[in-house]
Each structure stands twice: as C-alpha cells, then as structure tokens.
Amino acid sequence: MLRIHFTGDDLARVRMAVRPDVLWETILSFHRLRERRRVLVFGEWRSEARARLNGETRLIAPLVPQRGYFPDFLTPPEGGCGLDAGLEAVRATPPARLHSELALAASGRGGLPVLPGPLAALAEGGSEPLARLVGGLRGYYRAAVEPYWPHIQARVEAERAVRGRALLDGGAGELLDSLPPVLRWRAPVLEADYPVERELHLDGRGLLLQPSFFCRGNPVVYRDTTLPPVLVYPAVHSCAPAFGETGGPSLGRLVGHTRSAILQAIRFGCTTSELARRAGVSLASASQHAAVLREAGLVVTLRHGNAVLHTLTPLGAALLRGGATAEAAG
C-alpha cells in the first residue's frame, strides 16, 4: 500500500502538471513495450514501435526491470520541460547518486554484492557511459513515443480539464477524490495499492499530480522521499486501441478537415492555446474556428481569468459521435 499524508499546507499546494513528462512517458512506455497484456490497447503501438527501434532497448533494459524499482535519476523533474532539458538533467546526475541508486536497483534483483557490467560502468560516473545512456533514451523516445506525442498530449490535457473542473467545484479535496479508482482519498491520506509498503509525508511541500498515458495499474512515486513529491498516475483510457482515431473522414467531409480536427480537440475541454497546440494551427486560427463552432451551437466558451475554456455542447458531442458512427458503418 502507498499512503501519501497531507497537511493543510499540502492541500493548498496540490497542482496538476501542465503537460506530459517526456521521461516518465519514455520509461513507462518501456514497461508497456515488454508486457504481453493489453493487446487491444497497446498491441498495434508495440508492433509499430519495435519496427522503428534499433538496439536502444539493450541500453535501457538493465536499468528498468519489468517490475519493481528503477532509478529515480531516469525521471528528473526537468522532464516536464521537454526532452532536451530532461536528458541534460540525467547527464548531470552526480556520481554518488548514480552509484547509490544503481546499487539499489541491483539489490532488488537478488542483492548482488557487485554491480553487473552495464550498471558498474554507469555507476562510475564517467561521461562516456552517461552519454551512451542519454543517446539510448533519446533514440528510444524518437522511435516509440514522439510519433504519438500529439495524442499523448491531448489525453493529458483532457485529464487536466476534468481535474480542473473538480477543483473548481469542490477544492483540493474534490480534486483528489476525483482521481481514477486506483487512488482513494481518505482525508488526510491518499491511498493506492502498491508493490511495497510506502509512506510518503509531504510535510508542507505539496504534491504534483502527473497524469501519464503509458502508466497502467499502480501509480508511481519517487523512492527517494527527499525529491520533490510527484504522483504519476494513469490517465483515463477506454478499451479501444490507444491511438485510434475519432470522428473519421466522414466528419471531415461535412465540416472540413481542419474544423473537424478543431472539434475533436475540444471534446475534452481546452483553452485556446491548448486548442491551437492540439490541432496544429496558429492561435489566431484556433480562435477563429472556435468562434465559428460557437456560433453554430457546437461549442460553448467560458472565460476564466486571462484564459477561455472551450467545451462541447450536447449538439457538438452528438456530431462527433455521429462522425465516428458513420465511419464505423462505412
């Protein structure tokens, strides 16, 4: 069982990640790549990713077991700022931390008194082994994660919209209570099933909630409790293929492909800047398309501070469902 203990100060400092974390998605996708479950959801992605990989898994596999602990230094907070920032933080890991976390990873595989070859070279802290690891992580991300990044980003932004509404409706307690069923809010403790017994006392530092596309089953926290507290948890999925399309060409023929993409991007709620990013258009174009859809009764727009939040009306949602249904029938 994992138990995260909150104080009043911690509740005031609960926050949602603003975007997916590239390194958490990279490492957790590596778990999905090697598992045999969830064939319907991830089977096609596995086939496509494996076809693009070129030996990168040999560099990552010694560090990331199929279950259990993997070193915290692989997923630094800087991963939330993008791939380059995250990998530079990995490259800058102090030698003492490398050695202690790699020794801990090795002990979880039988308590080996001496680190196995690949881990021993990395634990020395030399620039060459670290450079090889960084190159392997970059190559793996390019092959297995980057081609799907817009979809991953949309899912995480949709998760932010849902949790944001819970926060507005009932505060931090409502937000924590709205998290997926793998997490249980029993104030002042957030609980989850976990492979080991773990007590995390936030002690006024707050908690970053990081929804993850590739996280499945149990949430994940750092083992080192002195690191900035982050809870990585599964973004809500359907049972459909992970990267399936919504709407289809039939909707595009009706309203135009760009406006179809705009409508699909709004389906879970988003701001204008998020809409532009999801649909791959300029901010001005996103605003113009949203205005047309709003005038047609498909979208409603609410102002919140300096931003606006777009959501679908029942008519807009029905139009999306109709496009998906027509495509399936075709």
PDB file of N, CA, C and O in Angstrom, residues 255-328:
ATOM      1  N   VAL A 255     -17.709  19.072 -42.307  1.00  0.00           N
ATOM      2  CA  VAL A 255     -17.370  20.397 -41.778  1.00  0.00           C
ATOM      3  C   VAL A 255     -15.986  20.869 -42.201  1.00  0.00           C
ATOM      4  O   VAL A 255     -15.578  21.968 -41.821  1.00  0.00           O
ATOM      5  N   GLY A 256     -15.258  20.073 -42.980  1.00  0.00           N
ATOM      6  CA  GLY A 256     -13.890  20.425 -43.357  1.00  0.00           C
ATOM      7  C   GLY A 256     -12.909  19.776 -42.402  1.00  0.00           C
ATOM      8  O   GLY A 256     -13.172  19.646 -41.210  1.00  0.00           O
ATOM      9  N   HIS A 257     -11.764  19.358 -42.924  1.00  0.00           N
ATOM     10  CA  HIS A 257     -10.836  18.587 -42.103  1.00  0.00           C
ATOM     11  C   HIS A 257     -10.230  19.408 -40.963  1.00  0.00           C
ATOM     12  O   HIS A 257     -10.050  18.904 -39.858  1.00  0.00           O
ATOM     13  N   THR A 258      -9.932  20.679 -41.209  1.00  0.00           N
ATOM     14  CA  THR A 258      -9.366  21.497 -40.137  1.00  0.00           C
ATOM     15  C   THR A 258     -10.378  21.713 -39.029  1.00  0.00           C
ATOM     16  O   THR A 258     -10.080  21.557 -37.842  1.00  0.00           O
ATOM     17  N   ARG A 259     -11.624  22.049 -39.417  1.00  0.00           N
ATOM     18  CA  ARG A 259     -12.634  22.287 -38.391  1.00  0.00           C
ATOM     19  C   ARG A 259     -13.009  20.995 -37.677  1.00  0.00           C
ATOM     20  O   ARG A 259     -13.342  20.995 -36.490  1.00  0.00           O
ATOM     21  N   SER A 260     -12.942  19.864 -38.385  1.00  0.00           N
ATOM     22  CA  SER A 260     -13.150  18.573 -37.736  1.00  0.00           C
ATOM     23  C   SER A 260     -12.087  18.333 -36.671  1.00  0.00           C
ATOM     24  O   SER A 260     -12.383  17.886 -35.562  1.00  0.00           O
ATOM     25  N   ALA A 261     -10.819  18.653 -37.013  1.00  0.00           N
ATOM     26  CA  ALA A 261      -9.736  18.495 -36.037  1.00  0.00           C
ATOM     27  C   ALA A 261      -9.936  19.417 -34.848  1.00  0.00           C
ATOM     28  O   ALA A 261      -9.670  19.035 -33.693  1.00  0.00           O
ATOM     29  N   ILE A 262     -10.419  20.631 -35.100  1.00  0.00           N
ATOM     30  CA  ILE A 262     -10.687  21.578 -34.012  1.00  0.00           C
ATOM     31  C   ILE A 262     -11.769  21.024 -33.095  1.00  0.00           C
ATOM     32  O   ILE A 262     -11.641  21.044 -31.859  1.00  0.00           O
ATOM     33  N   LEU A 263     -12.841  20.510 -33.687  1.00  0.00           N
ATOM     34  CA  LEU A 263     -13.942  19.975 -32.889  1.00  0.00           C
ATOM     35  C   LEU A 263     -13.478  18.780 -32.056  1.00  0.00           C
ATOM     36  O   LEU A 263     -13.836  18.660 -30.882  1.00  0.00           O
ATOM     37  N   GLN A 264     -12.677  17.903 -32.650  1.00  0.00           N
ATOM     38  CA  GLN A 264     -12.162  16.752 -31.909  1.00  0.00           C
ATOM     39  C   GLN A 264     -11.258  17.197 -30.770  1.00  0.00           C
ATOM     40  O   GLN A 264     -11.288  16.620 -29.672  1.00  0.00           O
ATOM     41  N   ALA A 265     -10.444  18.238 -31.007  1.00  0.00           N
ATOM     42  CA  ALA A 265      -9.526  18.712 -29.980  1.00  0.00           C
ATOM     43  C   ALA A 265     -10.258  19.309 -28.784  1.00  0.00           C
ATOM     44  O   ALA A 265      -9.758  19.287 -27.660  1.00  0.00           O
ATOM     45  N   ILE A 266     -11.463  19.841 -29.022  1.00  0.00           N
ATOM     46  CA  ILE A 266     -12.228  20.470 -27.937  1.00  0.00           C
ATOM     47  C   ILE A 266     -12.998  19.440 -27.121  1.00  0.00           C
ATOM     48  O   ILE A 266     -13.487  19.743 -26.037  1.00  0.00           O
ATOM     49  N   ARG A 267     -13.070  18.187 -27.579  1.00  0.00           N
ATOM     50  CA  ARG A 267     -14.039  17.254 -26.999  1.00  0.00           C
ATOM     51  C   ARG A 267     -13.872  17.038 -25.498  1.00  0.00           C
ATOM     52  O   ARG A 267     -14.830  16.686 -24.814  1.00  0.00           O
ATOM     53  N   PHE A 268     -12.663  17.243 -24.945  1.00  0.00           N
ATOM     54  CA  PHE A 268     -12.485  17.081 -23.505  1.00  0.00           C
ATOM     55  C   PHE A 268     -12.303  18.423 -22.796  1.00  0.00           C
ATOM     56  O   PHE A 268     -11.985  18.461 -21.614  1.00  0.00           O
ATOM     57  N   GLY A 269     -12.472  19.525 -23.546  1.00  0.00           N
ATOM     58  CA  GLY A 269     -12.313  20.846 -22.953  1.00  0.00           C
ATOM     59  C   GLY A 269     -10.886  21.337 -23.063  1.00  0.00           C
ATOM     60  O   GLY A 269      -9.941  20.578 -22.837  1.00  0.00           O
ATOM     61  N   CYS A 270     -10.687  22.598 -23.439  1.00  0.00           N
ATOM     62  CA  CYS A 270      -9.333  23.136 -23.556  1.00  0.00           C
ATOM     63  C   CYS A 270      -9.393  24.646 -23.687  1.00  0.00           C
ATOM     64  O   CYS A 270     -10.422  25.231 -24.013  1.00  0.00           O
ATOM     65  N   THR A 271      -8.267  25.289 -23.415  1.00  0.00           N
ATOM     66  CA  THR A 271      -8.126  26.716 -23.666  1.00  0.00           C
ATOM     67  C   THR A 271      -7.778  26.927 -25.135  1.00  0.00           C
ATOM     68  O   THR A 271      -7.491  25.967 -25.865  1.00  0.00           O
ATOM     69  N   THR A 272      -7.752  28.188 -25.568  1.00  0.00           N
ATOM     70  CA  THR A 272      -7.441  28.461 -26.975  1.00  0.00           C
ATOM     71  C   THR A 272      -6.008  28.061 -27.311  1.00  0.00           C
ATOM     72  O   THR A 272      -5.740  27.519 -28.379  1.00  0.00           O
ATOM     73  N   SER A 273      -5.070  28.307 -26.395  1.00  0.00           N
ATOM     74  CA  SER A 273      -3.679  27.925 -26.669  1.00  0.00           C
ATOM     75  C   SER A 273      -3.531  26.411 -26.729  1.00  0.00           C
ATOM     76  O   SER A 273      -2.796  25.873 -27.572  1.00  0.00           O
ATOM     77  N   GLU A 274      -4.217  25.694 -25.841  1.00  0.00           N
ATOM     78  CA  GLU A 274      -4.194  24.234 -25.896  1.00  0.00           C
ATOM     79  C   GLU A 274      -4.829  23.732 -27.191  1.00  0.00           C
ATOM     80  O   GLU A 274      -4.351  22.778 -27.807  1.00  0.00           O
ATOM     81  N   LEU A 275      -5.912  24.386 -27.608  1.00  0.00           N
ATOM     82  CA  LEU A 275      -6.592  24.014 -28.846  1.00  0.00           C
ATOM     83  C   LEU A 275      -5.654  24.176 -30.042  1.00  0.00           C
ATOM     84  O   LEU A 275      -5.576  23.295 -30.914  1.00  0.00           O
ATOM     85  N   ALA A 276      -4.944  25.291 -30.096  1.00  0.00           N
ATOM     86  CA  ALA A 276      -4.002  25.513 -31.201  1.00  0.00           C
ATOM     87  C   ALA A 276      -2.924  24.445 -31.216  1.00  0.00           C
ATOM     88  O   ALA A 276      -2.552  23.932 -32.280  1.00  0.00           O
ATOM     89  N   ARG A 277      -2.426  24.087 -30.043  1.00  0.00           N
ATOM     90  CA  ARG A 277      -1.365  23.082 -29.957  1.00  0.00           C
ATOM     91  C   ARG A 277      -1.873  21.709 -30.375  1.00  0.00           C
ATOM     92  O   ARG A 277      -1.209  20.981 -31.119  1.00  0.00           O
ATOM     93  N   ARG A 278      -3.062  21.331 -29.902  1.00  0.00           N
ATOM     94  CA  ARG A 278      -3.611  20.010 -30.244  1.00  0.00           C
ATOM     95  C   ARG A 278      -3.894  19.883 -31.739  1.00  0.00           C
ATOM     96  O   ARG A 278      -3.630  18.853 -32.353  1.00  0.00           O
ATOM     97  N   ALA A 279      -4.463  20.951 -32.321  1.00  0.00           N
ATOM     98  CA  ALA A 279      -4.897  20.880 -33.714  1.00  0.00           C
ATOM     99  C   ALA A 279      -3.794  21.256 -34.692  1.00  0.00           C
ATOM    100  O   ALA A 279      -3.960  21.090 -35.904  1.00  0.00           O
ATOM    101  N   GLY A 280      -2.672  21.776 -34.171  1.00  0.00           N
ATOM    102  CA  GLY A 280      -1.571  22.132 -35.044  1.00  0.00           C
ATOM    103  C   GLY A 280      -1.845  23.354 -35.894  1.00  0.00           C
ATOM    104  O   GLY A 280      -1.418  23.424 -37.053  1.00  0.00           O
ATOM    105  N   VAL A 281      -2.559  24.347 -35.330  1.00  0.00           N
ATOM    106  CA  VAL A 281      -2.850  25.584 -36.062  1.00  0.00           C
ATOM    107  C   VAL A 281      -2.371  26.766 -35.231  1.00  0.00           C
ATOM    108  O   VAL A 281      -1.986  26.624 -34.073  1.00  0.00           O
ATOM    109  N   SER A 282      -2.394  27.947 -35.826  1.00  0.00           N
ATOM    110  CA  SER A 282      -1.977  29.147 -35.098  1.00  0.00           C
ATOM    111  C   SER A 282      -3.026  29.511 -34.044  1.00  0.00           C
ATOM    112  O   SER A 282      -4.185  29.072 -34.111  1.00  0.00           O
ATOM    113  N   LEU A 283      -2.614  30.344 -33.089  1.00  0.00           N
ATOM    114  CA  LEU A 283      -3.536  30.791 -32.047  1.00  0.00           C
ATOM    115  C   LEU A 283      -4.711  31.557 -32.644  1.00  0.00           C
ATOM    116  O   LEU A 283      -5.869  31.360 -32.255  1.00  0.00           O
ATOM    117  N   ALA A 284      -4.421  32.414 -33.624  1.00  0.00           N
ATOM    118  CA  ALA A 284      -5.499  33.192 -34.259  1.00  0.00           C
ATOM    119  C   ALA A 284      -6.467  32.282 -35.003  1.00  0.00           C
ATOM    120  O   ALA A 284      -7.696  32.476 -34.949  1.00  0.00           O
ATOM    121  N   SER A 285      -5.924  31.279 -35.698  1.00  0.00           N
ATOM    122  CA  SER A 285      -6.787  30.352 -36.434  1.00  0.00           C
ATOM    123  C   SER A 285      -7.649  29.540 -35.474  1.00  0.00           C
ATOM    124  O   SER A 285      -8.842  29.326 -35.729  1.00  0.00           O
ATOM    125  N   ALA A 286      -7.059  29.084 -34.368  1.00  0.00           N
ATOM    126  CA  ALA A 286      -7.830  28.324 -33.380  1.00  0.00           C
ATOM    127  C   ALA A 286      -8.972  29.158 -32.829  1.00  0.00           C
ATOM    128  O   ALA A 286     -10.106  28.684 -32.677  1.00  0.00           O
ATOM    129  N   SER A 287      -8.698  30.421 -32.536  1.00  0.00           N
ATOM    130  CA  SER A 287      -9.736  31.310 -32.010  1.00  0.00           C
ATOM    131  C   SER A 287     -10.848  31.531 -33.030  1.00  0.00           C
ATOM    132  O   SER A 287     -12.039  31.522 -32.687  1.00  0.00           O
ATOM    133  N   GLN A 288     -10.469  31.696 -34.300  1.00  0.00           N
ATOM    134  CA  GLN A 288     -11.465  31.924 -35.353  1.00  0.00           C
ATOM    135  C   GLN A 288     -12.346  30.689 -35.546  1.00  0.00           C
ATOM    136  O   GLN A 288     -13.577  30.802 -35.633  1.00  0.00           O
ATOM    137  N   HIS A 289     -11.744  29.504 -35.619  1.00  0.00           N
ATOM    138  CA  HIS A 289     -12.528  28.286 -35.798  1.00  0.00           C
ATOM    139  C   HIS A 289     -13.447  28.047 -34.603  1.00  0.00           C
ATOM    140  O   HIS A 289     -14.598  27.624 -34.770  1.00  0.00           O
ATOM    141  N   ALA A 290     -12.946  28.313 -33.395  1.00  0.00           N
ATOM    142  CA  ALA A 290     -13.775  28.126 -32.198  1.00  0.00           C
ATOM    143  C   ALA A 290     -14.978  29.073 -32.236  1.00  0.00           C
ATOM    144  O   ALA A 290     -16.091  28.705 -31.832  1.00  0.00           O
ATOM    145  N   ALA A 291     -14.767  30.288 -32.732  1.00  0.00           N
ATOM    146  CA  ALA A 291     -15.875  31.250 -32.829  1.00  0.00           C
ATOM    147  C   ALA A 291     -16.949  30.760 -33.795  1.00  0.00           C
ATOM    148  O   ALA A 291     -18.154  30.872 -33.522  1.00  0.00           O
ATOM    149  N   VAL A 292     -16.519  30.200 -34.941  1.00  0.00           N
ATOM    150  CA  VAL A 292     -17.489  29.678 -35.913  1.00  0.00           C
ATOM    151  C   VAL A 292     -18.283  28.528 -35.300  1.00  0.00           C
ATOM    152  O   VAL A 292     -19.518  28.452 -35.438  1.00  0.00           O
ATOM    153  N   LEU A 293     -17.589  27.618 -34.618  1.00  0.00           N
ATOM    154  CA  LEU A 293     -18.269  26.477 -33.984  1.00  0.00           C
ATOM    155  C   LEU A 293     -19.190  26.943 -32.860  1.00  0.00           C
ATOM    156  O   LEU A 293     -20.263  26.374 -32.644  1.00  0.00           O
ATOM    157  N   ARG A 294     -18.785  27.993 -32.171  1.00  0.00           N
ATOM    158  CA  ARG A 294     -19.625  28.536 -31.099  1.00  0.00           C
ATOM    159  C   ARG A 294     -20.905  29.134 -31.677  1.00  0.00           C
ATOM    160  O   ARG A 294     -22.003  28.922 -31.149  1.00  0.00           O
ATOM    161  N   GLU A 295     -20.779  29.885 -32.778  1.00  0.00           N
ATOM    162  CA  GLU A 295     -21.957  30.483 -33.414  1.00  0.00           C
ATOM    163  C   GLU A 295     -22.908  29.423 -33.960  1.00  0.00           C
ATOM    164  O   GLU A 295     -24.126  29.646 -34.028  1.00  0.00           O
ATOM    165  N   ALA A 296     -22.350  28.247 -34.298  1.00  0.00           N
ATOM    166  CA  ALA A 296     -23.186  27.154 -34.809  1.00  0.00           C
ATOM    167  C   ALA A 296     -23.810  26.332 -33.687  1.00  0.00           C
ATOM    168  O   ALA A 296     -24.542  25.385 -33.955  1.00  0.00           O
ATOM    169  N   GLY A 297     -23.517  26.698 -32.435  1.00  0.00           N
ATOM    170  CA  GLY A 297     -24.103  25.979 -31.304  1.00  0.00           C
ATOM    171  C   GLY A 297     -23.396  24.680 -30.962  1.00  0.00           C
ATOM    172  O   GLY A 297     -23.945  23.859 -30.225  1.00  0.00           O
ATOM    173  N   LEU A 298     -22.163  24.487 -31.467  1.00  0.00           N
ATOM    174  CA  LEU A 298     -21.439  23.235 -31.213  1.00  0.00           C
ATOM    175  C   LEU A 298     -20.475  23.356 -30.036  1.00  0.00           C
ATOM    176  O   LEU A 298     -20.058  22.342 -29.470  1.00  0.00           O
ATOM    177  N   VAL A 299     -20.121  24.576 -29.676  1.00  0.00           N
ATOM    178  CA  VAL A 299     -19.116  24.818 -28.644  1.00  0.00           C
ATOM    179  C   VAL A 299     -19.615  25.928 -27.733  1.00  0.00           C
ATOM    180  O   VAL A 299     -20.283  26.867 -28.191  1.00  0.00           O
ATOM    181  N   VAL A 300     -19.293  25.822 -26.463  1.00  0.00           N
ATOM    182  CA  VAL A 300     -19.548  26.906 -25.526  1.00  0.00           C
ATOM    183  C   VAL A 300     -18.208  27.349 -24.956  1.00  0.00           C
ATOM    184  O   VAL A 300     -17.314  26.527 -24.727  1.00  0.00           O
ATOM    185  N   THR A 301     -18.045  28.654 -24.776  1.00  0.00           N
ATOM    186  CA  THR A 301     -16.783  29.214 -24.318  1.00  0.00           C
ATOM    187  C   THR A 301     -17.009  29.999 -23.034  1.00  0.00           C
ATOM    188  O   THR A 301     -17.896  30.856 -22.969  1.00  0.00           O
ATOM    189  N   LEU A 302     -16.196  29.709 -22.018  1.00  0.00           N
ATOM    190  CA  LEU A 302     -16.268  30.395 -20.736  1.00  0.00           C
ATOM    191  C   LEU A 302     -14.935  31.057 -20.443  1.00  0.00           C
ATOM    192  O   LEU A 302     -13.876  30.478 -20.712  1.00  0.00           O
ATOM    193  N   ARG A 303     -14.965  32.263 -19.894  1.00  0.00           N
ATOM    194  CA  ARG A 303     -13.727  32.946 -19.533  1.00  0.00           C
ATOM    195  C   ARG A 303     -13.356  32.602 -18.096  1.00  0.00           C
ATOM    196  O   ARG A 303     -14.197  32.589 -17.203  1.00  0.00           O
ATOM    197  N   HIS A 304     -12.051  32.303 -17.901  1.00  0.00           N
ATOM    198  CA  HIS A 304     -11.539  32.017 -16.564  1.00  0.00           C
ATOM    199  C   HIS A 304     -10.222  32.764 -16.409  1.00  0.00           C
ATOM    200  O   HIS A 304      -9.189  32.363 -16.951  1.00  0.00           O
ATOM    201  N   GLY A 305     -10.259  33.900 -15.679  1.00  0.00           N
ATOM    202  CA  GLY A 305      -9.068  34.725 -15.557  1.00  0.00           C
ATOM    203  C   GLY A 305      -8.707  35.316 -16.911  1.00  0.00           C
ATOM    204  O   GLY A 305      -9.534  35.921 -17.593  1.00  0.00           O
ATOM    205  N   ASN A 306      -7.446  35.107 -17.325  1.00  0.00           N
ATOM    206  CA  ASN A 306      -6.987  35.622 -18.608  1.00  0.00           C
ATOM    207  C   ASN A 306      -7.166  34.625 -19.742  1.00  0.00           C
ATOM    208  O   ASN A 306      -6.763  34.896 -20.873  1.00  0.00           O
ATOM    209  N   ALA A 307      -7.730  33.464 -19.442  1.00  0.00           N
ATOM    210  CA  ALA A 307      -7.899  32.418 -20.461  1.00  0.00           C
ATOM    211  C   ALA A 307      -9.379  32.145 -20.678  1.00  0.00           C
ATOM    212  O   ALA A 307     -10.235  32.573 -19.900  1.00  0.00           O
ATOM    213  N   VAL A 308      -9.673  31.450 -21.785  1.00  0.00           N
ATOM    214  CA  VAL A 308     -11.030  30.978 -22.039  1.00  0.00           C
ATOM    215  C   VAL A 308     -10.987  29.467 -22.164  1.00  0.00           C
ATOM    216  O   VAL A 308      -9.997  28.891 -22.629  1.00  0.00           O
ATOM    217  N   LEU A 309     -12.046  28.814 -21.731  1.00  0.00           N
ATOM    218  CA  LEU A 309     -12.136  27.354 -21.788  1.00  0.00           C
ATOM    219  C   LEU A 309     -13.250  26.978 -22.748  1.00  0.00           C
ATOM    220  O   LEU A 309     -14.395  27.404 -22.582  1.00  0.00           O
ATOM    221  N   HIS A 310     -12.918  26.203 -23.767  1.00  0.00           N
ATOM    222  CA  HIS A 310     -13.889  25.740 -24.752  1.00  0.00           C
ATOM    223  C   HIS A 310     -14.325  24.325 -24.401  1.00  0.00           C
ATOM    224  O   HIS A 310     -13.489  23.462 -24.101  1.00  0.00           O
ATOM    225  N   THR A 311     -15.622  24.071 -24.442  1.00  0.00           N
ATOM    226  CA  THR A 311     -16.163  22.725 -24.250  1.00  0.00           C
ATOM    227  C   THR A 311     -17.256  22.481 -25.279  1.00  0.00           C
ATOM    228  O   THR A 311     -17.838  23.422 -25.827  1.00  0.00           O
ATOM    229  N   LEU A 312     -17.541  21.209 -25.533  1.00  0.00           N
ATOM    230  CA  LEU A 312     -18.586  20.869 -26.490  1.00  0.00           C
ATOM    231  C   LEU A 312     -19.970  21.036 -25.878  1.00  0.00           C
ATOM    232  O   LEU A 312     -20.177  20.769 -24.693  1.00  0.00           O
ATOM    233  N   THR A 313     -20.919  21.476 -26.687  1.00  0.00           N
ATOM    234  CA  THR A 313     -22.319  21.410 -26.305  1.00  0.00           C
ATOM    235  C   THR A 313     -22.819  19.990 -26.594  1.00  0.00           C
ATOM    236  O   THR A 313     -22.134  19.208 -27.275  1.00  0.00           O
ATOM    237  N   PRO A 314     -23.993  19.603 -26.098  1.00  0.00           N
ATOM    238  CA  PRO A 314     -24.545  18.289 -26.460  1.00  0.00           C
ATOM    239  C   PRO A 314     -24.638  18.090 -27.971  1.00  0.00           C
ATOM    240  O   PRO A 314     -24.407  16.993 -28.473  1.00  0.00           O
ATOM    241  N   LEU A 315     -24.950  19.182 -28.718  1.00  0.00           N
ATOM    242  CA  LEU A 315     -25.026  19.072 -30.178  1.00  0.00           C
ATOM    243  C   LEU A 315     -23.645  18.774 -30.771  1.00  0.00           C
ATOM    244  O   LEU A 315     -23.496  17.939 -31.673  1.00  0.00           O
ATOM    245  N   GLY A 316     -22.604  19.456 -30.265  1.00  0.00           N
ATOM    246  CA  GLY A 316     -21.255  19.205 -30.752  1.00  0.00           C
ATOM    247  C   GLY A 316     -20.796  17.791 -30.450  1.00  0.00           C
ATOM    248  O   GLY A 316     -20.187  17.120 -31.298  1.00  0.00           O
ATOM    249  N   ALA A 317     -21.106  17.297 -29.234  1.00  0.00           N
ATOM    250  CA  ALA A 317     -20.749  15.921 -28.877  1.00  0.00           C
ATOM    251  C   ALA A 317     -21.486  14.921 -29.749  1.00  0.00           C
ATOM    252  O   ALA A 317     -20.921  13.901 -30.174  1.00  0.00           O
ATOM    253  N   ALA A 318     -22.764  15.203 -30.042  1.00  0.00           N
ATOM    254  CA  ALA A 318     -23.537  14.299 -30.894  1.00  0.00           C
ATOM    255  C   ALA A 318     -22.971  14.266 -32.306  1.00  0.00           C
ATOM    256  O   ALA A 318     -22.943  13.216 -32.958  1.00  0.00           O
ATOM    257  N   LEU A 319     -22.498  15.424 -32.788  1.00  0.00           N
ATOM    258  CA  LEU A 319     -21.907  15.470 -34.123  1.00  0.00           C
ATOM    259  C   LEU A 319     -20.635  14.620 -34.184  1.00  0.00           C
ATOM    260  O   LEU A 319     -20.418  13.877 -35.150  1.00  0.00           O
ATOM    261  N   LEU A 320     -19.817  14.710 -33.147  1.00  0.00           N
ATOM    262  CA  LEU A 320     -18.617  13.869 -33.106  1.00  0.00           C
ATOM    263  C   LEU A 320     -18.987  12.394 -33.081  1.00  0.00           C
ATOM    264  O   LEU A 320     -18.398  11.571 -33.782  1.00  0.00           O
ATOM    265  N   ARG A 321     -19.946  12.042 -32.246  1.00  0.00           N
ATOM    266  CA  ARG A 321     -20.366  10.627 -32.169  1.00  0.00           C
ATOM    267  C   ARG A 321     -20.918  10.168 -33.505  1.00  0.00           C
ATOM    268  O   ARG A 321     -20.683   9.050 -33.952  1.00  0.00           O
ATOM    269  N   GLY A 322     -21.659  11.054 -34.172  1.00  0.00           N
ATOM    270  CA  GLY A 322     -22.214  10.688 -35.468  1.00  0.00           C
ATOM    271  C   GLY A 322     -21.146  10.459 -36.506  1.00  0.00           C
ATOM    272  O   GLY A 322     -21.220   9.543 -37.305  1.00  0.00           O
ATOM    273  N   GLY A 323     -20.073  11.286 -36.466  1.00  0.00           N
ATOM    274  CA  GLY A 323     -18.987  11.084 -37.403  1.00  0.00           C
ATOM    275  C   GLY A 323     -18.293   9.778 -37.182  1.00  0.00           C
ATOM    276  O   GLY A 323     -17.971   9.048 -38.129  1.00  0.00           O
ATOM    277  N   ALA A 324     -18.080   9.394 -35.902  1.00  0.00           N
ATOM    278  CA  ALA A 324     -17.432   8.130 -35.592  1.00  0.00           C
ATOM    279  C   ALA A 324     -18.312   6.962 -36.015  1.00  0.00           C
ATOM    280  O   ALA A 324     -17.849   5.959 -36.559  1.00  0.00           O
ATOM    281  N   THR A 325     -19.641   7.093 -35.770  1.00  0.00           N
ATOM    282  CA  THR A 325     -20.560   6.011 -36.123  1.00  0.00           C
ATOM    283  C   THR A 325     -20.637   5.806 -37.626  1.00  0.00           C
ATOM    284  O   THR A 325     -20.626   4.687 -38.138  1.00  0.00           O
ATOM    285  N   ALA A 326     -20.674   6.930 -38.372  1.00  0.00           N
ATOM    286  CA  ALA A 326     -20.745   6.815 -39.821  1.00  0.00           C
ATOM    287  C   ALA A 326     -19.494   6.161 -40.381  1.00  0.00           C
ATOM    288  O   ALA A 326     -19.549   5.351 -41.300  1.00  0.00           O
ATOM    289  N   GLU A 327     -18.335   6.500 -39.815  1.00  0.00           N
ATOM    290  CA  GLU A 327     -17.091   5.915 -40.290  1.00  0.00           C
ATOM    291  C   GLU A 327     -17.066   4.409 -40.024  1.00  0.00           C
ATOM    292  O   GLU A 327     -16.648   3.615 -40.857  1.00  0.00           O
ATOM    293  N   ALA A 328     -17.522   4.010 -38.821  1.00  0.00           N
ATOM    294  CA  ALA A 328     -17.547   2.576 -38.492  1.00  0.00           C
ATOM    295  C   ALA A 328     -18.482   1.824 -39.433  1.00  0.00           C
ATOM    296  O   ALA A 328     -18.173   0.720 -39.902  1.00  0.00           O
TER     297      ALA A 328
END
